Amino acid sequence: MADRMVLTGARVVLPTGVVENGRVTVEGTRISGNAPTDAPCVDLSGHWLVPGFVDMHNHGGGGASFTSGSAEDVLTGVRTHHEHGTTTMVASTVTGDMDFLTRRAGFLSELVEQGDLAGIHFEGPFISPCRKGAHSGELLRDPDPAEVRKLLDAARGTARMVTLATELPGGIASVRLLAEHGVIAAIGHTDATYEQTVAAIDAGATVATHLFNAMPALGHRAPGPIAALLEDERVTVELINDGTHLHPAALELAFHRAGAARVAFITDAMDAAGFGDGVYHLGPLEVEVKEGVARLVEGGSIAGSTLTLDTAFRRAATVDGLSVEDVVRAISANPARLLGVHDRVGSIEPGKDADLVVLDADFMLKGVMRKGAWVVEP
């Protein structure tokens, strides 16, 4: 790692807009406001320079699981996503029994404290059996606030988000508990009505877990949770932009109804992300990945994704036709804000971590820097 370097010539995406032929100075691990003349230069002409991606919903990658793997397994998954531009990520769990989840929370909290992860997301077990998706139905339970608190305590201050079916007994009380502790209450894997969803938002829920997926479809007489989540300015909606979880028209509807300030692109990745087809496990359930699509062996439900955020970025900018500035907000700035790390990451600004992604004119990933060191050298 050079003590100082200047990245020149790229189209740089700043919070204020795109700067042509920009210059970004890196000193040590951070972006600097200085522009020294004696520092070595890296010419990025013809490329985009954007902030490192932030993934707030991720179960693993590189053949390794955040849900059940060893420390080395987790770090393998982390490194895999680093190589695809995600420089900040949360480890998401799946439904398990409470003893296992509390042990897992303690284990993952150590990796958060080391700086390898940005926090823990508990997806399950407090979800609807009607909308369980790739979660074990036998291990589901109502969101008892005492048990939610048990997970938070086990995570030792590193819990960032809990996904709940807030219509279940204890759901609203659990939302209030999470809000009081500064943890995101996310509505997902839910069978809630429109009215029940509004009540949960009023209680403090602020995120929609992978909007459209694992919830009732939008109806014209019974609009369900989707309408309530899209219309409320207090809610940020997660979207899995892999071409499998969402039709482009659904993504366009969500993005343009919520606006760029209220969308977070996520991967919901499982072990196969960045690794390949085969048979895997998501918690206790067996998953088969064919042609990049993960489905449960029993029942065929979609079981997370094999998406990496560089692919999500490219698809958003090309297939979906979104502006690069809006994609950067959805893939970096917004999740950083939600996770409470926007003072360090999520945008290219002096003083922030030198987490940067280099993309070519076709939005193919060509370089990744994390904390001033090249993970993928351009």
Tab-separated table of C-alpha atoms in Angstrom:
chain	number	residue	atom	x	y	z
A	1	MET	CA	0.000	0.000	0.000
A	2	ALA	CA	1.444	3.337	-1.021
A	3	ASP	CA	1.292	6.056	1.639
A	4	ARG	CA	-0.098	8.437	-0.942
A	5	MET	CA	-1.429	8.212	-4.482
A	6	VAL	CA	-3.583	10.266	-6.814
A	7	LEU	CA	-6.226	8.643	-8.999
A	8	THR	CA	-6.678	10.767	-12.099
A	9	GLY	CA	-8.696	10.971	-15.288
A	10	ALA	CA	-11.842	9.073	-14.236
A	11	ARG	CA	-15.434	10.197	-14.162
A	12	VAL	CA	-15.771	10.480	-10.376
A	13	VAL	CA	-19.196	10.156	-8.756
A	14	LEU	CA	-19.373	12.528	-5.797
A	15	PRO	CA	-22.386	13.308	-3.584
A	16	THR	CA	-22.755	16.526	-5.570
A	17	GLY	CA	-22.683	14.839	-8.989
A	18	VAL	CA	-20.271	13.515	-11.615
A	19	VAL	CA	-16.900	15.208	-12.074
A	20	GLU	CA	-15.244	14.647	-15.431
A	21	ASN	CA	-11.481	14.043	-15.450
A	22	GLY	CA	-11.506	13.965	-11.648
A	23	ARG	CA	-8.664	13.644	-9.153
A	24	VAL	CA	-8.980	11.677	-5.925
A	25	THR	CA	-6.084	11.625	-3.481
A	26	VAL	CA	-5.560	8.675	-1.147
A	27	GLU	CA	-3.336	9.045	1.908
A	28	GLY	CA	-2.878	5.888	3.943
A	29	THR	CA	-6.321	4.380	4.459
A	30	ARG	CA	-8.351	7.513	3.749
A	31	ILE	CA	-9.396	9.911	1.053
A	32	SER	CA	-7.538	13.183	1.395
A	33	GLY	CA	-8.572	16.713	0.549
A	34	ASN	CA	-5.022	17.557	-0.509
A	35	ALA	CA	-3.729	17.237	-4.059
A	36	PRO	CA	0.077	16.898	-3.778
A	37	THR	CA	2.142	17.208	-6.930
A	38	ASP	CA	4.772	14.648	-5.896
A	39	ALA	CA	2.458	11.680	-5.279
A	40	PRO	CA	2.396	8.786	-7.763
A	41	CYS	CA	-0.554	8.912	-10.142
A	42	VAL	CA	-2.825	6.120	-11.384
A	43	ASP	CA	-4.372	7.045	-14.722
A	44	LEU	CA	-8.021	5.920	-14.861
A	45	SER	CA	-8.990	7.749	-18.040
A	46	GLY	CA	-12.066	6.257	-19.694
A	47	HIS	CA	-13.286	4.735	-16.419
A	48	TRP	CA	-15.759	5.482	-13.660
A	49	LEU	CA	-14.628	5.880	-10.048
A	50	VAL	CA	-17.400	5.219	-7.531
A	51	PRO	CA	-17.517	4.559	-3.783
A	52	GLY	CA	-17.159	1.005	-2.518
A	53	PHE	CA	-20.444	-0.883	-2.366
A	54	VAL	CA	-22.271	-1.489	0.920
A	55	ASP	CA	-24.338	-4.687	1.275
A	56	MET	CA	-26.742	-4.773	4.219
A	57	HIS	CA	-28.177	-8.248	3.451
A	58	ASN	CA	-25.697	-11.019	2.636
A	59	HIS	CA	-25.524	-14.678	3.737
A	60	GLY	CA	-22.171	-15.641	2.210
A	61	GLY	CA	-20.148	-16.240	-0.930
A	62	GLY	CA	-17.097	-17.936	-2.369
A	63	GLY	CA	-18.475	-21.307	-1.301
A	64	ALA	CA	-18.639	-20.164	2.338
A	65	SER	CA	-21.548	-19.416	4.667
A	66	PHE	CA	-21.952	-16.556	7.131
A	67	THR	CA	-24.747	-18.551	8.749
A	68	SER	CA	-22.812	-21.662	9.742
A	69	GLY	CA	-19.185	-21.427	8.594
A	70	SER	CA	-15.992	-21.092	10.614
A	71	ALA	CA	-14.149	-17.791	10.979
A	72	GLU	CA	-12.021	-18.671	7.949
A	73	ASP	CA	-15.183	-19.535	5.987
A	74	VAL	CA	-16.706	-16.160	6.832
A	75	LEU	CA	-13.527	-14.368	5.812
A	76	THR	CA	-13.496	-16.315	2.531
A	77	GLY	CA	-16.994	-15.021	1.818
A	78	VAL	CA	-15.986	-11.505	2.796
A	79	ARG	CA	-12.949	-11.576	0.491
A	80	THR	CA	-15.083	-12.887	-2.369
A	81	HIS	CA	-17.432	-9.938	-2.106
A	82	HIS	CA	-14.499	-7.525	-1.730
A	83	GLU	CA	-13.288	-8.750	-5.115
A	84	HIS	CA	-16.675	-7.783	-6.562
A	85	GLY	CA	-16.638	-4.254	-5.143
A	86	THR	CA	-18.474	-4.729	-1.832
A	87	THR	CA	-16.098	-3.158	0.664
A	88	THR	CA	-18.596	-3.019	3.557
A	89	MET	CA	-21.042	-5.804	4.393
A	90	VAL	CA	-23.327	-7.163	7.062
A	91	ALA	CA	-23.503	-10.878	7.820
A	92	SER	CA	-27.071	-12.164	7.592
A	93	THR	CA	-28.209	-15.277	9.415
A	94	VAL	CA	-31.172	-17.528	8.594
A	95	THR	CA	-33.722	-19.185	10.846
A	96	GLY	CA	-32.286	-21.520	13.475
A	97	ASP	CA	-33.066	-22.455	17.044
A	98	MET	CA	-32.465	-19.718	19.584
A	99	ASP	CA	-29.461	-21.359	21.231
A	100	PHE	CA	-27.706	-21.669	17.881
A	101	LEU	CA	-28.542	-18.086	16.886
A	102	THR	CA	-27.279	-16.627	20.142
A	103	ARG	CA	-24.023	-18.570	19.821
A	104	ARG	CA	-23.715	-17.447	16.214
A	105	ALA	CA	-24.336	-13.843	17.210
A	106	GLY	CA	-21.506	-13.970	19.706
A	107	PHE	CA	-19.186	-15.544	17.132
A	108	LEU	CA	-20.017	-13.029	14.384
A	109	SER	CA	-19.761	-10.102	16.792
A	110	GLU	CA	-16.040	-10.821	17.140
A	111	LEU	CA	-15.587	-10.407	13.375
A	112	VAL	CA	-17.528	-7.131	13.535
A	113	GLU	CA	-15.266	-5.913	16.331
A	114	GLN	CA	-12.228	-6.843	14.198
A	115	GLY	CA	-13.561	-4.706	11.341
A	116	ASP	CA	-14.219	-7.562	8.916
A	117	LEU	CA	-18.002	-7.079	9.041
A	118	ALA	CA	-20.204	-4.034	9.555
A	119	GLY	CA	-22.747	-5.814	11.739
A	120	ILE	CA	-25.215	-8.674	12.002
A	121	HIS	CA	-28.640	-9.029	10.383
A	122	PHE	CA	-31.030	-11.602	11.823
A	123	GLU	CA	-33.375	-12.846	9.084
A	124	GLY	CA	-35.655	-15.195	11.000
A	125	PRO	CA	-36.828	-16.949	13.060
A	126	PHE	CA	-39.534	-14.328	13.689
A	127	ILE	CA	-41.203	-14.668	10.282
A	128	SER	CA	-44.480	-15.904	8.837
A	129	PRO	CA	-44.875	-19.614	8.077
A	130	CYS	CA	-47.001	-18.513	5.094
A	131	ARG	CA	-44.045	-16.607	3.606
A	132	LYS	CA	-41.065	-18.514	4.958
A	133	GLY	CA	-39.265	-18.947	1.629
A	134	ALA	CA	-35.940	-20.704	2.250
A	135	HIS	CA	-36.347	-20.918	6.018
A	136	SER	CA	-37.087	-24.016	8.088
A	137	GLY	CA	-40.768	-23.974	9.044
A	138	GLU	CA	-40.120	-26.154	12.098
A	139	LEU	CA	-37.902	-23.487	13.658
A	140	LEU	CA	-40.117	-20.439	13.139
A	141	ARG	CA	-41.500	-18.609	16.160
A	142	ASP	CA	-43.491	-15.502	17.001
A	143	PRO	CA	-41.425	-12.365	17.655
A	144	ASP	CA	-41.399	-12.396	21.445
A	145	PRO	CA	-39.654	-9.167	22.560
A	146	ALA	CA	-37.788	-11.095	25.256
A	147	GLU	CA	-36.269	-13.398	22.642
A	148	VAL	CA	-35.491	-10.496	20.328
A	149	ARG	CA	-33.692	-8.849	23.231
A	150	LYS	CA	-31.786	-12.099	23.830
A	151	LEU	CA	-30.376	-11.910	20.279
A	152	LEU	CA	-29.420	-8.265	20.697
A	153	ASP	CA	-27.617	-9.026	23.947
A	154	ALA	CA	-25.772	-11.958	22.368
A	155	ALA	CA	-24.614	-9.688	19.526
A	156	ARG	CA	-23.000	-7.275	22.037
A	157	GLY	CA	-23.987	-4.099	20.227
A	158	THR	CA	-23.231	-5.388	16.710
A	159	ALA	CA	-26.817	-6.205	15.645
A	160	ARG	CA	-27.820	-3.830	12.863
A	161	MET	CA	-31.113	-5.253	11.588
A	162	VAL	CA	-33.792	-7.823	12.427
A	163	THR	CA	-36.340	-8.985	9.832
A	164	LEU	CA	-39.786	-9.667	11.303
A	165	ALA	CA	-43.297	-10.564	10.228
A	166	THR	CA	-44.711	-7.724	12.281
A	167	GLU	CA	-48.324	-8.971	12.065
A	168	LEU	CA	-47.480	-11.937	14.303
A	169	PRO	CA	-48.118	-11.802	18.069
A	170	GLY	CA	-45.408	-9.667	19.644
A	171	GLY	CA	-44.473	-8.084	16.320
A	172	ILE	CA	-45.318	-4.469	17.117
A	173	ALA	CA	-43.786	-4.682	20.589
A	174	SER	CA	-40.623	-6.135	19.041
A	175	VAL	CA	-40.449	-3.295	16.509
A	176	ARG	CA	-40.627	-0.790	19.349
A	177	LEU	CA	-37.894	-2.651	21.240
A	178	LEU	CA	-35.593	-2.620	18.201
A	179	ALA	CA	-36.214	1.072	17.558
A	180	GLU	CA	-35.413	1.871	21.202
A	181	HIS	CA	-32.077	0.074	20.849
A	182	GLY	CA	-31.130	1.709	17.544
A	183	VAL	CA	-31.506	-1.516	15.546
A	184	ILE	CA	-33.334	-1.526	12.204
A	185	ALA	CA	-36.717	-3.261	12.321
A	186	ALA	CA	-37.234	-4.656	8.812
A	187	ILE	CA	-40.599	-5.901	7.578
A	188	GLY	CA	-40.186	-9.097	5.583
A	189	HIS	CA	-41.239	-12.707	5.108
A	190	THR	CA	-44.615	-11.319	6.047
A	191	ASP	CA	-48.282	-11.992	5.339
A	192	ALA	CA	-49.357	-8.593	6.684
A	193	THR	CA	-52.226	-6.514	5.367
A	194	TYR	CA	-51.794	-2.922	4.272
A	195	GLU	CA	-53.195	-1.708	7.594
A	196	GLN	CA	-50.952	-3.987	9.652
A	197	THR	CA	-47.922	-2.775	7.726
A	198	VAL	CA	-48.824	0.864	8.341
A	199	ALA	CA	-49.082	0.100	12.068
A	200	ALA	CA	-45.618	-1.482	12.047
A	201	ILE	CA	-44.107	1.536	10.279
A	202	ASP	CA	-45.754	3.857	12.794
A	203	ALA	CA	-44.187	1.724	15.554
A	204	GLY	CA	-40.700	2.262	14.085
A	205	ALA	CA	-40.055	-0.182	11.216
A	206	THR	CA	-37.869	1.493	8.587
A	207	VAL	CA	-36.800	-1.167	6.041
A	208	ALA	CA	-38.585	-3.554	3.664
A	209	THR	CA	-36.653	-6.819	3.404
A	210	HIS	CA	-36.275	-7.682	-0.324
A	211	LEU	CA	-39.461	-5.877	-1.399
A	212	PHE	CA	-41.916	-7.994	-3.443
A	213	ASN	CA	-40.267	-11.270	-2.407
A	214	ALA	CA	-41.764	-13.327	0.464
A	215	MET	CA	-44.815	-11.100	0.886
A	216	PRO	CA	-48.318	-10.835	-0.640
A	217	ALA	CA	-48.508	-9.443	-4.149
A	218	LEU	CA	-49.783	-5.937	-4.761
A	219	GLY	CA	-53.568	-6.046	-5.152
A	220	HIS	CA	-56.003	-3.377	-6.253
A	221	ARG	CA	-58.508	-4.061	-3.455
A	222	ALA	CA	-56.119	-5.501	-0.887
A	223	PRO	CA	-52.850	-3.602	-1.561
A	224	GLY	CA	-50.973	-5.477	1.165
A	225	PRO	CA	-47.536	-4.534	2.497
A	226	ILE	CA	-45.991	-3.490	-0.829
A	227	ALA	CA	-48.114	-0.362	-1.225
A	228	ALA	CA	-47.625	0.656	2.403
A	229	LEU	CA	-43.852	0.196	2.209
A	230	LEU	CA	-43.495	2.063	-1.074
A	231	GLU	CA	-45.597	5.048	-0.112
A	232	ASP	CA	-44.080	5.859	3.288
A	233	GLU	CA	-41.124	8.261	3.268
A	234	ARG	CA	-39.785	6.666	6.455
A	235	VAL	CA	-39.108	3.326	4.750
A	236	THR	CA	-36.152	2.215	2.627
A	237	VAL	CA	-36.854	-0.760	0.359
A	238	GLU	CA	-34.311	-3.489	-0.374
A	239	LEU	CA	-34.215	-4.709	-3.987
A	240	ILE	CA	-32.414	-7.784	-5.361
A	241	ASN	CA	-31.484	-6.714	-8.880
A	242	ASP	CA	-30.400	-10.031	-10.383
A	243	GLY	CA	-33.069	-10.468	-13.070
A	244	THR	CA	-34.501	-13.482	-11.208
A	245	HIS	CA	-36.058	-12.033	-8.071
A	246	LEU	CA	-37.629	-9.057	-9.843
A	247	HIS	CA	-38.991	-8.314	-13.303
A	248	PRO	CA	-37.488	-5.070	-14.610
A	249	ALA	CA	-40.941	-3.457	-14.525
A	250	ALA	CA	-41.289	-4.270	-10.817
A	251	LEU	CA	-37.891	-2.760	-10.103
A	252	GLU	CA	-38.784	0.349	-12.077
A	253	LEU	CA	-42.071	0.687	-10.185
A	254	ALA	CA	-40.309	0.400	-6.828
A	255	PHE	CA	-37.383	2.622	-7.703
A	256	HIS	CA	-39.405	5.427	-9.148
A	257	ARG	CA	-42.169	5.267	-6.537
A	258	ALA	CA	-39.768	5.261	-3.617
A	259	GLY	CA	-37.145	7.471	-5.277
A	260	ALA	CA	-33.385	7.068	-5.274
A	261	ALA	CA	-33.147	8.152	-1.635
A	262	ARG	CA	-35.224	5.177	-0.423
A	263	VAL	CA	-33.760	2.202	-2.291
A	264	ALA	CA	-30.969	-0.113	-1.125
A	265	PHE	CA	-29.656	-2.663	-3.600
A	266	ILE	CA	-28.723	-5.886	-1.787
A	267	THR	CA	-27.439	-9.285	-2.855
A	268	ASP	CA	-29.189	-11.634	-0.385
A	269	ALA	CA	-26.244	-13.772	-1.510
A	270	MET	CA	-25.689	-17.332	-0.343
A	271	ASP	CA	-22.583	-19.529	-0.496
A	272	ALA	CA	-22.586	-19.931	-4.284
A	273	ALA	CA	-22.099	-16.212	-4.992
A	274	GLY	CA	-18.828	-15.825	-6.835
A	275	PHE	CA	-18.312	-19.603	-6.715
A	276	GLY	CA	-20.560	-21.585	-9.069
A	277	ASP	CA	-23.352	-24.081	-9.486
A	278	GLY	CA	-23.729	-27.054	-7.173
A	279	VAL	CA	-25.448	-28.250	-4.014
A	280	TYR	CA	-25.187	-26.108	-0.879
A	281	HIS	CA	-26.899	-25.640	2.467
A	282	LEU	CA	-28.718	-22.536	3.703
A	283	GLY	CA	-29.084	-23.178	7.403
A	284	PRO	CA	-30.520	-26.707	7.670
A	285	LEU	CA	-32.012	-26.681	4.163
A	286	GLU	CA	-30.431	-28.126	1.008
A	287	VAL	CA	-30.121	-25.777	-1.958
A	288	GLU	CA	-29.297	-26.548	-5.581
A	289	VAL	CA	-27.811	-23.866	-7.777
A	290	LYS	CA	-28.338	-24.218	-11.518
A	291	GLU	CA	-27.245	-21.591	-14.018
A	292	GLY	CA	-26.723	-19.172	-11.159
A	293	VAL	CA	-30.220	-19.519	-9.657
A	294	ALA	CA	-30.494	-20.959	-6.129
A	295	ARG	CA	-33.588	-22.992	-5.218
A	296	LEU	CA	-34.483	-25.310	-2.361
A	297	VAL	CA	-34.135	-28.965	-3.328
A	298	GLU	CA	-37.418	-29.630	-1.527
A	299	GLY	CA	-40.198	-27.341	-2.764
A	300	GLY	CA	-38.233	-25.266	-5.264
A	301	SER	CA	-38.454	-21.892	-3.484
A	302	ILE	CA	-35.817	-19.332	-4.444
A	303	ALA	CA	-33.118	-19.588	-1.775
A	304	GLY	CA	-31.244	-16.329	-1.713
A	305	SER	CA	-29.141	-15.363	-4.725
A	306	THR	CA	-25.733	-15.791	-6.293
A	307	LEU	CA	-25.591	-12.071	-6.990
A	308	THR	CA	-22.618	-9.804	-6.417
A	309	LEU	CA	-23.094	-6.052	-6.281
A	310	ASP	CA	-20.912	-5.304	-9.315
A	311	THR	CA	-23.428	-7.271	-11.375
A	312	ALA	CA	-26.312	-5.440	-9.703
A	313	PHE	CA	-24.642	-2.104	-10.527
A	314	ARG	CA	-24.075	-3.023	-14.161
A	315	ARG	CA	-27.640	-4.263	-14.590
A	316	ALA	CA	-29.089	-1.122	-12.990
A	317	ALA	CA	-27.061	1.175	-15.251
A	318	THR	CA	-27.644	-0.765	-18.474
A	319	VAL	CA	-30.772	-2.951	-18.434
A	320	ASP	CA	-32.714	-0.709	-16.042
A	321	GLY	CA	-31.389	2.557	-17.443
A	322	LEU	CA	-30.857	4.247	-14.079
A	323	SER	CA	-28.453	7.149	-13.790
A	324	VAL	CA	-25.058	6.308	-12.327
A	325	GLU	CA	-25.633	8.823	-9.537
A	326	ASP	CA	-28.867	7.080	-8.530
A	327	VAL	CA	-27.238	3.652	-8.649
A	328	VAL	CA	-24.450	4.883	-6.370
A	329	ARG	CA	-27.013	6.158	-3.873
A	330	ALA	CA	-28.806	2.799	-3.851
A	331	ILE	CA	-25.686	0.640	-3.695
A	332	SER	CA	-23.434	2.712	-1.408
A	333	ALA	CA	-24.795	5.865	0.217
A	334	ASN	CA	-28.229	4.672	1.343
A	335	PRO	CA	-27.164	1.384	2.971
A	336	ALA	CA	-24.236	3.181	4.646
A	337	ARG	CA	-26.691	5.676	6.138
A	338	LEU	CA	-29.050	2.954	7.332
A	339	LEU	CA	-26.211	1.003	8.961
A	340	GLY	CA	-24.920	4.115	10.699
A	341	VAL	CA	-21.511	4.036	8.995
A	342	HIS	CA	-22.023	6.931	6.562
A	343	ASP	CA	-19.408	8.971	8.425
A	344	ARG	CA	-16.785	6.501	7.136
A	345	VAL	CA	-18.061	4.921	3.920
A	346	GLY	CA	-20.690	5.216	1.195
A	347	SER	CA	-19.383	8.247	-0.691
A	348	ILE	CA	-16.165	9.753	-2.026
A	349	GLU	CA	-15.340	12.570	0.388
A	350	PRO	CA	-12.218	13.743	2.222
A	351	GLY	CA	-11.726	11.985	5.542
A	352	LYS	CA	-13.694	8.874	4.622
A	353	ASP	CA	-12.179	5.435	4.117
A	354	ALA	CA	-10.513	5.014	0.738
A	355	ASP	CA	-13.056	2.411	-0.397
A	356	LEU	CA	-13.313	2.813	-4.160
A	357	VAL	CA	-14.445	0.862	-7.221
A	358	VAL	CA	-13.158	1.336	-10.766
A	359	LEU	CA	-15.572	0.476	-13.593
A	360	ASP	CA	-14.970	0.673	-17.323
A	361	ALA	CA	-17.258	2.458	-19.770
A	362	ASP	CA	-19.500	-0.637	-19.913
A	363	PHE	CA	-19.655	-0.816	-16.093
A	364	MET	CA	-17.477	-3.904	-15.869
A	365	LEU	CA	-15.454	-3.984	-12.642
A	366	LYS	CA	-11.770	-3.231	-13.210
A	367	GLY	CA	-10.445	-2.288	-9.781
A	368	VAL	CA	-11.332	-2.349	-6.082
A	369	MET	CA	-9.631	-0.444	-3.282
A	370	ARG	CA	-10.443	-1.011	0.388
A	371	LYS	CA	-8.961	1.245	3.057
A	372	GLY	CA	-6.310	2.475	0.640
A	373	ALA	CA	-5.099	-0.951	-0.525
A	374	TRP	CA	-5.927	-2.476	-3.892
A	375	VAL	CA	-8.006	-5.656	-3.569
A	376	VAL	CA	-8.259	-5.780	-7.367
A	377	GLU	CA	-5.579	-3.653	-8.985
A	378	PRO	CA	-6.752	-1.771	-12.095
